[in-house]
Amino acid sequence: MEQATLTIPGSPVDVLLDPLALPLWNEAFLHIDGPAVPAVGTRYTLRVRPGLSGWLEYTAITSDRVELTWQVPGFHEHGVWLIEDGRVTHSFEHAGPLAAVLRSAYRGIAAVRLERLRERVLSLSTL
């Protein structure tokens, strides 16, 4: 499991709950299609680098916890975002044969995702 924590001012949960904008700050995602307002159990069509197609689904949504699961052939990720007192902790686990091959490429990615989330939240607060 990968995990990191970062202080993020503003409303990171608002950014996490904007599914169609996830590709703007998560470089793995090329495109997401589905409803603009997420609901637990709704599946989104997903395209990831290098062009693999699959699905993404919110599995938990509360004011302090967002869980996402996504899958493409050979790769499955379950990620958790915990928000408490301005601190966000992101953790994720991977499964599948492609995940095993890419394991080393995902070291440190929880911290990278948090930094990109922070940048997105800050950019929206200046609009």
PDB file of N, CA and C in Angstrom, residues 11-118:
ATOM      1  N   SER A  11     -10.919  23.521  -0.087  1.00  0.00           N
ATOM      2  CA  SER A  11     -11.888  22.422  -0.133  1.00  0.00           C
ATOM      3  C   SER A  11     -11.425  21.286  -1.040  1.00  0.00           C
ATOM      4  N   PRO A  12     -10.502  20.469  -0.569  1.00  0.00           N
ATOM      5  CA  PRO A  12     -10.060  19.356  -1.415  1.00  0.00           C
ATOM      6  C   PRO A  12     -11.181  18.383  -1.742  1.00  0.00           C
ATOM      7  N   VAL A  13     -12.152  18.231  -0.848  1.00  0.00           N
ATOM      8  CA  VAL A  13     -13.246  17.297  -1.121  1.00  0.00           C
ATOM      9  C   VAL A  13     -14.046  17.750  -2.344  1.00  0.00           C
ATOM     10  N   ASP A  14     -14.172  19.063  -2.553  1.00  0.00           N
ATOM     11  CA  ASP A  14     -14.889  19.557  -3.732  1.00  0.00           C
ATOM     12  C   ASP A  14     -14.189  19.128  -5.018  1.00  0.00           C
ATOM     13  N   VAL A  15     -12.872  19.159  -5.014  1.00  0.00           N
ATOM     14  CA  VAL A  15     -12.104  18.740  -6.191  1.00  0.00           C
ATOM     15  C   VAL A  15     -12.212  17.228  -6.381  1.00  0.00           C
ATOM     16  N   LEU A  16     -12.134  16.489  -5.291  1.00  0.00           N
ATOM     17  CA  LEU A  16     -12.266  15.035  -5.380  1.00  0.00           C
ATOM     18  C   LEU A  16     -13.638  14.614  -5.894  1.00  0.00           C
ATOM     19  N   LEU A  17     -14.651  15.434  -5.623  1.00  0.00           N
ATOM     20  CA  LEU A  17     -16.012  15.101  -6.039  1.00  0.00           C
ATOM     21  C   LEU A  17     -16.403  15.757  -7.360  1.00  0.00           C
ATOM     22  N   ASP A  18     -15.414  16.098  -8.162  1.00  0.00           N
ATOM     23  CA  ASP A  18     -15.636  16.612  -9.516  1.00  0.00           C
ATOM     24  C   ASP A  18     -15.060  15.580 -10.488  1.00  0.00           C
ATOM     25  N   PRO A  19     -15.798  14.487 -10.707  1.00  0.00           N
ATOM     26  CA  PRO A  19     -15.238  13.356 -11.452  1.00  0.00           C
ATOM     27  C   PRO A  19     -14.778  13.700 -12.867  1.00  0.00           C
ATOM     28  N   LEU A  20     -15.487  14.563 -13.543  1.00  0.00           N
ATOM     29  CA  LEU A  20     -15.131  14.858 -14.930  1.00  0.00           C
ATOM     30  C   LEU A  20     -13.860  15.698 -15.027  1.00  0.00           C
ATOM     31  N   ALA A  21     -13.459  16.333 -13.922  1.00  0.00           N
ATOM     32  CA  ALA A  21     -12.233  17.135 -13.898  1.00  0.00           C
ATOM     33  C   ALA A  21     -11.036  16.366 -13.329  1.00  0.00           C
ATOM     34  N   LEU A  22     -11.208  15.122 -12.920  1.00  0.00           N
ATOM     35  CA  LEU A  22     -10.077  14.360 -12.382  1.00  0.00           C
ATOM     36  C   LEU A  22      -8.878  14.335 -13.344  1.00  0.00           C
ATOM     37  N   PRO A  23      -9.087  14.217 -14.660  1.00  0.00           N
ATOM     38  CA  PRO A  23      -7.930  14.212 -15.559  1.00  0.00           C
ATOM     39  C   PRO A  23      -7.139  15.530 -15.579  1.00  0.00           C
ATOM     40  N   LEU A  24      -7.706  16.603 -15.062  1.00  0.00           N
ATOM     41  CA  LEU A  24      -6.992  17.881 -15.027  1.00  0.00           C
ATOM     42  C   LEU A  24      -5.851  17.880 -14.023  1.00  0.00           C
ATOM     43  N   TRP A  25      -5.912  16.984 -13.023  1.00  0.00           N
ATOM     44  CA  TRP A  25      -4.834  16.952 -12.041  1.00  0.00           C
ATOM     45  C   TRP A  25      -4.281  15.550 -11.778  1.00  0.00           C
ATOM     46  N   ASN A  26      -4.893  14.526 -12.316  1.00  0.00           N
ATOM     47  CA  ASN A  26      -4.347  13.167 -12.207  1.00  0.00           C
ATOM     48  C   ASN A  26      -3.874  12.756 -13.600  1.00  0.00           C
ATOM     49  N   GLU A  27      -2.572  12.774 -13.799  1.00  0.00           N
ATOM     50  CA  GLU A  27      -2.005  12.547 -15.126  1.00  0.00           C
ATOM     51  C   GLU A  27      -2.254  11.151 -15.684  1.00  0.00           C
ATOM     52  N   ALA A  28      -2.607  10.203 -14.840  1.00  0.00           N
ATOM     53  CA  ALA A  28      -2.896   8.853 -15.348  1.00  0.00           C
ATOM     54  C   ALA A  28      -4.182   8.831 -16.154  1.00  0.00           C
ATOM     55  N   PHE A  29      -5.122   9.702 -15.810  1.00  0.00           N
ATOM     56  CA  PHE A  29      -6.427   9.711 -16.460  1.00  0.00           C
ATOM     57  C   PHE A  29      -6.410  10.605 -17.692  1.00  0.00           C
ATOM     58  N   LEU A  30      -6.821  10.044 -18.813  1.00  0.00           N
ATOM     59  CA  LEU A  30      -6.946  10.821 -20.044  1.00  0.00           C
ATOM     60  C   LEU A  30      -8.346  11.388 -20.207  1.00  0.00           C
ATOM     61  N   HIS A  31      -9.364  10.590 -19.833  1.00  0.00           N
ATOM     62  CA  HIS A  31     -10.746  11.028 -20.016  1.00  0.00           C
ATOM     63  C   HIS A  31     -11.671  10.223 -19.104  1.00  0.00           C
ATOM     64  N   ILE A  32     -12.666  10.914 -18.550  1.00  0.00           N
ATOM     65  CA  ILE A  32     -13.707  10.272 -17.743  1.00  0.00           C
ATOM     66  C   ILE A  32     -15.039  10.769 -18.264  1.00  0.00           C
ATOM     67  N   ASP A  33     -15.973   9.849 -18.442  1.00  0.00           N
ATOM     68  CA  ASP A  33     -17.291  10.209 -18.943  1.00  0.00           C
ATOM     69  C   ASP A  33     -18.362   9.634 -18.029  1.00  0.00           C
ATOM     70  N   GLY A  34     -19.326  10.474 -17.678  1.00  0.00           N
ATOM     71  CA  GLY A  34     -20.430  10.064 -16.821  1.00  0.00           C
ATOM     72  C   GLY A  34     -21.059  11.289 -16.198  1.00  0.00           C
ATOM     73  N   PRO A  35     -21.867  11.099 -15.164  1.00  0.00           N
ATOM     74  CA  PRO A  35     -22.551  12.225 -14.536  1.00  0.00           C
ATOM     75  C   PRO A  35     -21.569  13.200 -13.871  1.00  0.00           C
ATOM     76  N   ALA A  36     -21.908  14.483 -13.881  1.00  0.00           N
ATOM     77  CA  ALA A  36     -21.063  15.503 -13.258  1.00  0.00           C
ATOM     78  C   ALA A  36     -21.082  15.415 -11.734  1.00  0.00           C
ATOM     79  N   VAL A  37     -22.187  14.941 -11.183  1.00  0.00           N
ATOM     80  CA  VAL A  37     -22.310  14.805  -9.726  1.00  0.00           C
ATOM     81  C   VAL A  37     -22.145  13.322  -9.379  1.00  0.00           C
ATOM     82  N   PRO A  38     -21.126  12.992  -8.590  1.00  0.00           N
ATOM     83  CA  PRO A  38     -20.889  11.582  -8.291  1.00  0.00           C
ATOM     84  C   PRO A  38     -21.887  11.011  -7.296  1.00  0.00           C
ATOM     85  N   ALA A  39     -22.096   9.726  -7.402  1.00  0.00           N
ATOM     86  CA  ALA A  39     -22.899   8.972  -6.439  1.00  0.00           C
ATOM     87  C   ALA A  39     -22.222   7.623  -6.250  1.00  0.00           C
ATOM     88  N   VAL A  40     -22.250   7.140  -5.042  1.00  0.00           N
ATOM     89  CA  VAL A  40     -21.664   5.835  -4.757  1.00  0.00           C
ATOM     90  C   VAL A  40     -22.316   4.797  -5.653  1.00  0.00           C
ATOM     91  N   GLY A  41     -21.488   4.005  -6.319  1.00  0.00           N
ATOM     92  CA  GLY A  41     -21.973   2.925  -7.168  1.00  0.00           C
ATOM     93  C   GLY A  41     -22.170   3.281  -8.632  1.00  0.00           C
ATOM     94  N   THR A  42     -22.088   4.561  -8.983  1.00  0.00           N
ATOM     95  CA  THR A  42     -22.220   4.943 -10.395  1.00  0.00           C
ATOM     96  C   THR A  42     -20.891   4.706 -11.091  1.00  0.00           C
ATOM     97  N   ARG A  43     -20.923   3.981 -12.183  1.00  0.00           N
ATOM     98  CA  ARG A  43     -19.695   3.707 -12.938  1.00  0.00           C
ATOM     99  C   ARG A  43     -19.486   4.738 -14.030  1.00  0.00           C
ATOM    100  N   TYR A  44     -18.253   5.185 -14.125  1.00  0.00           N
ATOM    101  CA  TYR A  44     -17.823   6.131 -15.145  1.00  0.00           C
ATOM    102  C   TYR A  44     -16.957   5.393 -16.157  1.00  0.00           C
ATOM    103  N   THR A  45     -17.065   5.779 -17.412  1.00  0.00           N
ATOM    104  CA  THR A  45     -16.167   5.262 -18.432  1.00  0.00           C
ATOM    105  C   THR A  45     -14.837   5.982 -18.265  1.00  0.00           C
ATOM    106  N   LEU A  46     -13.761   5.231 -18.308  1.00  0.00           N
ATOM    107  CA  LEU A  46     -12.437   5.769 -18.023  1.00  0.00           C
ATOM    108  C   LEU A  46     -11.460   5.382 -19.121  1.00  0.00           C
ATOM    109  N   ARG A  47     -10.605   6.330 -19.500  1.00  0.00           N
ATOM    110  CA  ARG A  47      -9.478   6.029 -20.386  1.00  0.00           C
ATOM    111  C   ARG A  47      -8.220   6.530 -19.686  1.00  0.00           C
ATOM    112  N   VAL A  48      -7.221   5.670 -19.595  1.00  0.00           N
ATOM    113  CA  VAL A  48      -5.973   6.007 -18.908  1.00  0.00           C
ATOM    114  C   VAL A  48      -4.794   5.866 -19.863  1.00  0.00           C
ATOM    115  N   ARG A  49      -3.675   6.446 -19.445  1.00  0.00           N
ATOM    116  CA  ARG A  49      -2.444   6.283 -20.223  1.00  0.00           C
ATOM    117  C   ARG A  49      -2.042   4.831 -20.148  1.00  0.00           C
ATOM    118  N   PRO A  50      -1.657   4.218 -21.190  1.00  0.00           N
ATOM    119  CA  PRO A  50      -1.402   4.701 -22.549  1.00  0.00           C
ATOM    120  C   PRO A  50      -2.568   4.447 -23.502  1.00  0.00           C
ATOM    121  N   GLY A  51      -3.781   4.686 -23.071  1.00  0.00           N
ATOM    122  CA  GLY A  51      -4.949   4.510 -23.923  1.00  0.00           C
ATOM    123  C   GLY A  51      -5.822   3.327 -23.546  1.00  0.00           C
ATOM    124  N   LEU A  52      -5.598   2.739 -22.374  1.00  0.00           N
ATOM    125  CA  LEU A  52      -6.432   1.632 -21.919  1.00  0.00           C
ATOM    126  C   LEU A  52      -7.787   2.161 -21.462  1.00  0.00           C
ATOM    127  N   SER A  53      -8.820   1.375 -21.684  1.00  0.00           N
ATOM    128  CA  SER A  53     -10.177   1.761 -21.285  1.00  0.00           C
ATOM    129  C   SER A  53     -10.668   0.876 -20.160  1.00  0.00           C
ATOM    130  N   GLY A  54     -11.474   1.462 -19.290  1.00  0.00           N
ATOM    131  CA  GLY A  54     -12.040   0.721 -18.174  1.00  0.00           C
ATOM    132  C   GLY A  54     -13.135   1.534 -17.520  1.00  0.00           C
ATOM    133  N   TRP A  55     -13.195   1.449 -16.196  1.00  0.00           N
ATOM    134  CA  TRP A  55     -14.233   2.150 -15.452  1.00  0.00           C
ATOM    135  C   TRP A  55     -13.675   2.705 -14.148  1.00  0.00           C
ATOM    136  N   LEU A  56     -14.391   3.681 -13.608  1.00  0.00           N
ATOM    137  CA  LEU A  56     -14.082   4.299 -12.323  1.00  0.00           C
ATOM    138  C   LEU A  56     -15.386   4.385 -11.551  1.00  0.00           C
ATOM    139  N   GLU A  57     -15.305   4.189 -10.245  1.00  0.00           N
ATOM    140  CA  GLU A  57     -16.506   4.221  -9.405  1.00  0.00           C
ATOM    141  C   GLU A  57     -16.166   4.792  -8.032  1.00  0.00           C
ATOM    142  N   TYR A  58     -17.016   5.685  -7.541  1.00  0.00           N
ATOM    143  CA  TYR A  58     -16.903   6.147  -6.158  1.00  0.00           C
ATOM    144  C   TYR A  58     -17.512   5.060  -5.280  1.00  0.00           C
ATOM    145  N   THR A  59     -16.764   4.607  -4.262  1.00  0.00           N
ATOM    146  CA  THR A  59     -17.274   3.564  -3.369  1.00  0.00           C
ATOM    147  C   THR A  59     -17.639   4.103  -1.994  1.00  0.00           C
ATOM    148  N   ALA A  60     -17.222   5.335  -1.679  1.00  0.00           N
ATOM    149  CA  ALA A  60     -17.622   5.998  -0.435  1.00  0.00           C
ATOM    150  C   ALA A  60     -17.489   7.505  -0.627  1.00  0.00           C
ATOM    151  N   ILE A  61     -18.494   8.232  -0.153  1.00  0.00           N
ATOM    152  CA  ILE A  61     -18.463   9.691  -0.211  1.00  0.00           C
ATOM    153  C   ILE A  61     -19.035  10.227   1.094  1.00  0.00           C
ATOM    154  N   THR A  62     -18.174  10.858   1.904  1.00  0.00           N
ATOM    155  CA  THR A  62     -18.622  11.587   3.088  1.00  0.00           C
ATOM    156  C   THR A  62     -17.839  12.899   3.122  1.00  0.00           C
ATOM    157  N   SER A  63     -18.123  13.730   4.093  1.00  0.00           N
ATOM    158  CA  SER A  63     -17.436  15.024   4.169  1.00  0.00           C
ATOM    159  C   SER A  63     -15.949  14.881   4.495  1.00  0.00           C
ATOM    160  N   ASP A  64     -15.547  13.736   5.047  1.00  0.00           N
ATOM    161  CA  ASP A  64     -14.142  13.557   5.401  1.00  0.00           C
ATOM    162  C   ASP A  64     -13.499  12.307   4.785  1.00  0.00           C
ATOM    163  N   ARG A  65     -14.200  11.657   3.857  1.00  0.00           N
ATOM    164  CA  ARG A  65     -13.656  10.440   3.239  1.00  0.00           C
ATOM    165  C   ARG A  65     -14.234  10.274   1.834  1.00  0.00           C
ATOM    166  N   VAL A  66     -13.327  10.084   0.878  1.00  0.00           N
ATOM    167  CA  VAL A  66     -13.724   9.773  -0.486  1.00  0.00           C
ATOM    168  C   VAL A  66     -12.931   8.541  -0.903  1.00  0.00           C
ATOM    169  N   GLU A  67     -13.647   7.534  -1.405  1.00  0.00           N
ATOM    170  CA  GLU A  67     -12.996   6.320  -1.898  1.00  0.00           C
ATOM    171  C   GLU A  67     -13.349   6.144  -3.368  1.00  0.00           C
ATOM    172  N   LEU A  68     -12.327   5.817  -4.141  1.00  0.00           N
ATOM    173  CA  LEU A  68     -12.476   5.581  -5.574  1.00  0.00           C
ATOM    174  C   LEU A  68     -11.865   4.237  -5.940  1.00  0.00           C
ATOM    175  N   THR A  69     -12.523   3.542  -6.825  1.00  0.00           N
ATOM    176  CA  THR A  69     -11.985   2.311  -7.396  1.00  0.00           C
ATOM    177  C   THR A  69     -11.991   2.483  -8.900  1.00  0.00           C
ATOM    178  N   TRP A  70     -10.879   2.083  -9.527  1.00  0.00           N
ATOM    179  CA  TRP A  70     -10.862   2.098 -10.990  1.00  0.00           C
ATOM    180  C   TRP A  70     -10.129   0.884 -11.498  1.00  0.00           C
ATOM    181  N   GLN A  71     -10.507   0.526 -12.733  1.00  0.00           N
ATOM    182  CA  GLN A  71      -9.966  -0.716 -13.294  1.00  0.00           C
ATOM    183  C   GLN A  71      -9.844  -0.610 -14.802  1.00  0.00           C
ATOM    184  N   VAL A  72      -8.736  -1.112 -15.307  1.00  0.00           N
ATOM    185  CA  VAL A  72      -8.522  -1.334 -16.735  1.00  0.00           C
ATOM    186  C   VAL A  72      -7.986  -2.762 -16.838  1.00  0.00           C
ATOM    187  N   PRO A  73      -7.924  -3.338 -18.033  1.00  0.00           N
ATOM    188  CA  PRO A  73      -7.446  -4.725 -18.131  1.00  0.00           C
ATOM    189  C   PRO A  73      -6.097  -4.939 -17.434  1.00  0.00           C
ATOM    190  N   GLY A  74      -6.091  -5.857 -16.473  1.00  0.00           N
ATOM    191  CA  GLY A  74      -4.874  -6.230 -15.762  1.00  0.00           C
ATOM    192  C   GLY A  74      -4.486  -5.313 -14.613  1.00  0.00           C
ATOM    193  N   PHE A  75      -5.297  -4.309 -14.315  1.00  0.00           N
ATOM    194  CA  PHE A  75      -4.925  -3.323 -13.300  1.00  0.00           C
ATOM    195  C   PHE A  75      -6.174  -2.865 -12.549  1.00  0.00           C
ATOM    196  N   HIS A  76      -6.104  -2.906 -11.232  1.00  0.00           N
ATOM    197  CA  HIS A  76      -7.211  -2.460 -10.381  1.00  0.00           C
ATOM    198  C   HIS A  76      -6.621  -1.622  -9.254  1.00  0.00           C
ATOM    199  N   GLU A  77      -7.221  -0.451  -9.006  1.00  0.00           N
ATOM    200  CA  GLU A  77      -6.785   0.391  -7.891  1.00  0.00           C
ATOM    201  C   GLU A  77      -7.965   0.728  -7.004  1.00  0.00           C
ATOM    202  N   HIS A  78      -7.734   0.650  -5.706  1.00  0.00           N
ATOM    203  CA  HIS A  78      -8.692   1.158  -4.728  1.00  0.00           C
ATOM    204  C   HIS A  78      -7.961   2.243  -3.946  1.00  0.00           C
ATOM    205  N   GLY A  79      -8.478   3.483  -4.004  1.00  0.00           N
ATOM    206  CA  GLY A  79      -7.842   4.611  -3.339  1.00  0.00           C
ATOM    207  C   GLY A  79      -8.749   5.244  -2.314  1.00  0.00           C
ATOM    208  N   VAL A  80      -8.144   5.746  -1.262  1.00  0.00           N
ATOM    209  CA  VAL A  80      -8.864   6.396  -0.169  1.00  0.00           C
ATOM    210  C   VAL A  80      -8.248   7.774   0.062  1.00  0.00           C
ATOM    211  N   TRP A  81      -9.125   8.764   0.237  1.00  0.00           N
ATOM    212  CA  TRP A  81      -8.729  10.135   0.564  1.00  0.00           C
ATOM    213  C   TRP A  81      -9.411  10.492   1.879  1.00  0.00           C
ATOM    214  N   LEU A  82      -8.638  10.708   2.933  1.00  0.00           N
ATOM    215  CA  LEU A  82      -9.165  11.091   4.246  1.00  0.00           C
ATOM    216  C   LEU A  82      -8.838  12.563   4.489  1.00  0.00           C
ATOM    217  N   ILE A  83      -9.836  13.347   4.841  1.00  0.00           N
ATOM    218  CA  ILE A  83      -9.670  14.781   5.046  1.00  0.00           C
ATOM    219  C   ILE A  83     -10.012  15.102   6.494  1.00  0.00           C
ATOM    220  N   GLU A  84      -9.039  15.679   7.225  1.00  0.00           N
ATOM    221  CA  GLU A  84      -9.275  16.021   8.624  1.00  0.00           C
ATOM    222  C   GLU A  84      -8.438  17.226   9.018  1.00  0.00           C
ATOM    223  N   ASP A  85      -9.096  18.285   9.435  1.00  0.00           N
ATOM    224  CA  ASP A  85      -8.423  19.497   9.912  1.00  0.00           C
ATOM    225  C   ASP A  85      -7.396  20.035   8.913  1.00  0.00           C
ATOM    226  N   GLY A  86      -7.774  20.076   7.641  1.00  0.00           N
ATOM    227  CA  GLY A  86      -6.892  20.623   6.625  1.00  0.00           C
ATOM    228  C   GLY A  86      -5.816  19.679   6.137  1.00  0.00           C
ATOM    229  N   ARG A  87      -5.748  18.504   6.717  1.00  0.00           N
ATOM    230  CA  ARG A  87      -4.759  17.507   6.285  1.00  0.00           C
ATOM    231  C   ARG A  87      -5.468  16.434   5.474  1.00  0.00           C
ATOM    232  N   VAL A  88      -4.843  16.064   4.368  1.00  0.00           N
ATOM    233  CA  VAL A  88      -5.407  15.022   3.507  1.00  0.00           C
ATOM    234  C   VAL A  88      -4.421  13.865   3.477  1.00  0.00           C
ATOM    235  N   THR A  89      -4.925  12.679   3.753  1.00  0.00           N
ATOM    236  CA  THR A  89      -4.126  11.461   3.646  1.00  0.00           C
ATOM    237  C   THR A  89      -4.673  10.655   2.487  1.00  0.00           C
ATOM    238  N   HIS A  90      -3.788  10.301   1.578  1.00  0.00           N
ATOM    239  CA  HIS A  90      -4.183   9.491   0.422  1.00  0.00           C
ATOM    240  C   HIS A  90      -3.447   8.165   0.491  1.00  0.00           C
ATOM    241  N   SER A  91      -4.201   7.092   0.335  1.00  0.00           N
ATOM    242  CA  SER A  91      -3.604   5.757   0.270  1.00  0.00           C
ATOM    243  C   SER A  91      -4.270   4.985  -0.853  1.00  0.00           C
ATOM    244  N   PHE A  92      -3.535   4.036  -1.400  1.00  0.00           N
ATOM    245  CA  PHE A  92      -4.109   3.193  -2.443  1.00  0.00           C
ATOM    246  C   PHE A  92      -3.413   1.845  -2.481  1.00  0.00           C
ATOM    247  N   GLU A  93      -4.153   0.880  -3.034  1.00  0.00           N
ATOM    248  CA  GLU A  93      -3.631  -0.470  -3.257  1.00  0.00           C
ATOM    249  C   GLU A  93      -3.950  -0.875  -4.675  1.00  0.00           C
ATOM    250  N   HIS A  94      -3.054  -1.657  -5.253  1.00  0.00           N
ATOM    251  CA  HIS A  94      -3.221  -2.145  -6.621  1.00  0.00           C
ATOM    252  C   HIS A  94      -3.304  -3.667  -6.632  1.00  0.00           C
ATOM    253  N   ALA A  95      -3.967  -4.179  -7.669  1.00  0.00           N
ATOM    254  CA  ALA A  95      -4.033  -5.619  -7.898  1.00  0.00           C
ATOM    255  C   ALA A  95      -4.021  -5.854  -9.401  1.00  0.00           C
ATOM    256  N   GLY A  96      -3.622  -7.055  -9.790  1.00  0.00           N
ATOM    257  CA  GLY A  96      -3.641  -7.453 -11.190  1.00  0.00           C
ATOM    258  C   GLY A  96      -2.241  -7.601 -11.763  1.00  0.00           C
ATOM    259  N   PRO A  97      -2.123  -8.332 -12.867  1.00  0.00           N
ATOM    260  CA  PRO A  97      -0.806  -8.570 -13.457  1.00  0.00           C
ATOM    261  C   PRO A  97      -0.110  -7.300 -13.959  1.00  0.00           C
ATOM    262  N   LEU A  98      -0.850  -6.376 -14.531  1.00  0.00           N
ATOM    263  CA  LEU A  98      -0.248  -5.112 -14.975  1.00  0.00           C
ATOM    264  C   LEU A  98       0.221  -4.302 -13.768  1.00  0.00           C
ATOM    265  N   ALA A  99      -0.538  -4.348 -12.686  1.00  0.00           N
ATOM    266  CA  ALA A  99      -0.146  -3.652 -11.455  1.00  0.00           C
ATOM    267  C   ALA A  99       1.171  -4.196 -10.924  1.00  0.00           C
ATOM    268  N   ALA A 100       1.362  -5.505 -11.017  1.00  0.00           N
ATOM    269  CA  ALA A 100       2.610  -6.104 -10.545  1.00  0.00           C
ATOM    270  C   ALA A 100       3.800  -5.595 -11.363  1.00  0.00           C
ATOM    271  N   VAL A 101       3.607  -5.463 -12.664  1.00  0.00           N
ATOM    272  CA  VAL A 101       4.678  -4.968 -13.536  1.00  0.00           C
ATOM    273  C   VAL A 101       4.991  -3.504 -13.237  1.00  0.00           C
ATOM    274  N   LEU A 102       3.956  -2.725 -12.906  1.00  0.00           N
ATOM    275  CA  LEU A 102       4.117  -1.280 -12.697  1.00  0.00           C
ATOM    276  C   LEU A 102       4.384  -0.893 -11.238  1.00  0.00           C
ATOM    277  N   ARG A 103       4.519  -1.861 -10.358  1.00  0.00           N
ATOM    278  CA  ARG A 103       4.646  -1.587  -8.922  1.00  0.00           C
ATOM    279  C   ARG A 103       5.701  -0.526  -8.614  1.00  0.00           C
ATOM    280  N   SER A 104       6.889  -0.645  -9.180  1.00  0.00           N
ATOM    281  CA  SER A 104       7.953   0.316  -8.859  1.00  0.00           C
ATOM    282  C   SER A 104       7.636   1.713  -9.391  1.00  0.00           C
ATOM    283  N   ALA A 105       6.891   1.801 -10.484  1.00  0.00           N
ATOM    284  CA  ALA A 105       6.536   3.109 -11.048  1.00  0.00           C
ATOM    285  C   ALA A 105       5.565   3.874 -10.149  1.00  0.00           C
ATOM    286  N   TYR A 106       4.883   3.191  -9.252  1.00  0.00           N
ATOM    287  CA  TYR A 106       3.902   3.838  -8.386  1.00  0.00           C
ATOM    288  C   TYR A 106       4.463   4.214  -7.016  1.00  0.00           C
ATOM    289  N   ARG A 107       5.749   3.953  -6.771  1.00  0.00           N
ATOM    290  CA  ARG A 107       6.341   4.381  -5.500  1.00  0.00           C
ATOM    291  C   ARG A 107       6.354   5.900  -5.446  1.00  0.00           C
ATOM    292  N   GLY A 108       5.852   6.450  -4.360  1.00  0.00           N
ATOM    293  CA  GLY A 108       5.836   7.896  -4.183  1.00  0.00           C
ATOM    294  C   GLY A 108       4.672   8.606  -4.859  1.00  0.00           C
ATOM    295  N   ILE A 109       3.825   7.875  -5.561  1.00  0.00           N
ATOM    296  CA  ILE A 109       2.734   8.498  -6.316  1.00  0.00           C
ATOM    297  C   ILE A 109       1.649   9.065  -5.393  1.00  0.00           C
ATOM    298  N   ALA A 110       1.465   8.519  -4.209  1.00  0.00           N
ATOM    299  CA  ALA A 110       0.475   9.098  -3.288  1.00  0.00           C
ATOM    300  C   ALA A 110       0.850  10.541  -2.978  1.00  0.00           C
ATOM    301  N   ALA A 111       2.133  10.812  -2.733  1.00  0.00           N
ATOM    302  CA  ALA A 111       2.587  12.181  -2.457  1.00  0.00           C
ATOM    303  C   ALA A 111       2.443  13.068  -3.690  1.00  0.00           C
ATOM    304  N   VAL A 112       2.728  12.527  -4.862  1.00  0.00           N
ATOM    305  CA  VAL A 112       2.576  13.291  -6.104  1.00  0.00           C
ATOM    306  C   VAL A 112       1.122  13.665  -6.320  1.00  0.00           C
ATOM    307  N   ARG A 113       0.215  12.728  -6.111  1.00  0.00           N
ATOM    308  CA  ARG A 113      -1.212  13.011  -6.270  1.00  0.00           C
ATOM    309  C   ARG A 113      -1.683  14.083  -5.289  1.00  0.00           C
ATOM    310  N   LEU A 114      -1.198  14.018  -4.057  1.00  0.00           N
ATOM    311  CA  LEU A 114      -1.584  15.027  -3.076  1.00  0.00           C
ATOM    312  C   LEU A 114      -1.106  16.413  -3.487  1.00  0.00           C
ATOM    313  N   GLU A 115       0.096  16.507  -3.994  1.00  0.00           N
ATOM    314  CA  GLU A 115       0.618  17.800  -4.437  1.00  0.00           C
ATOM    315  C   GLU A 115      -0.201  18.332  -5.614  1.00  0.00           C
ATOM    316  N   ARG A 116      -0.559  17.463  -6.543  1.00  0.00           N
ATOM    317  CA  ARG A 116      -1.391  17.894  -7.673  1.00  0.00           C
ATOM    318  C   ARG A 116      -2.792  18.303  -7.213  1.00  0.00           C
ATOM    319  N   LEU A 117      -3.333  17.579  -6.245  1.00  0.00           N
ATOM    320  CA  LEU A 117      -4.629  17.952  -5.671  1.00  0.00           C
ATOM    321  C   LEU A 117      -4.524  19.334  -5.028  1.00  0.00           C
ATOM    322  N   ARG A 118      -3.467  19.555  -4.259  1.00  0.00           N
ATOM    323  CA  ARG A 118      -3.261  20.862  -3.618  1.00  0.00           C
ATOM    324  C   ARG A 118      -3.186  21.975  -4.665  1.00  0.00           C
TER     325      ARG A 118
END
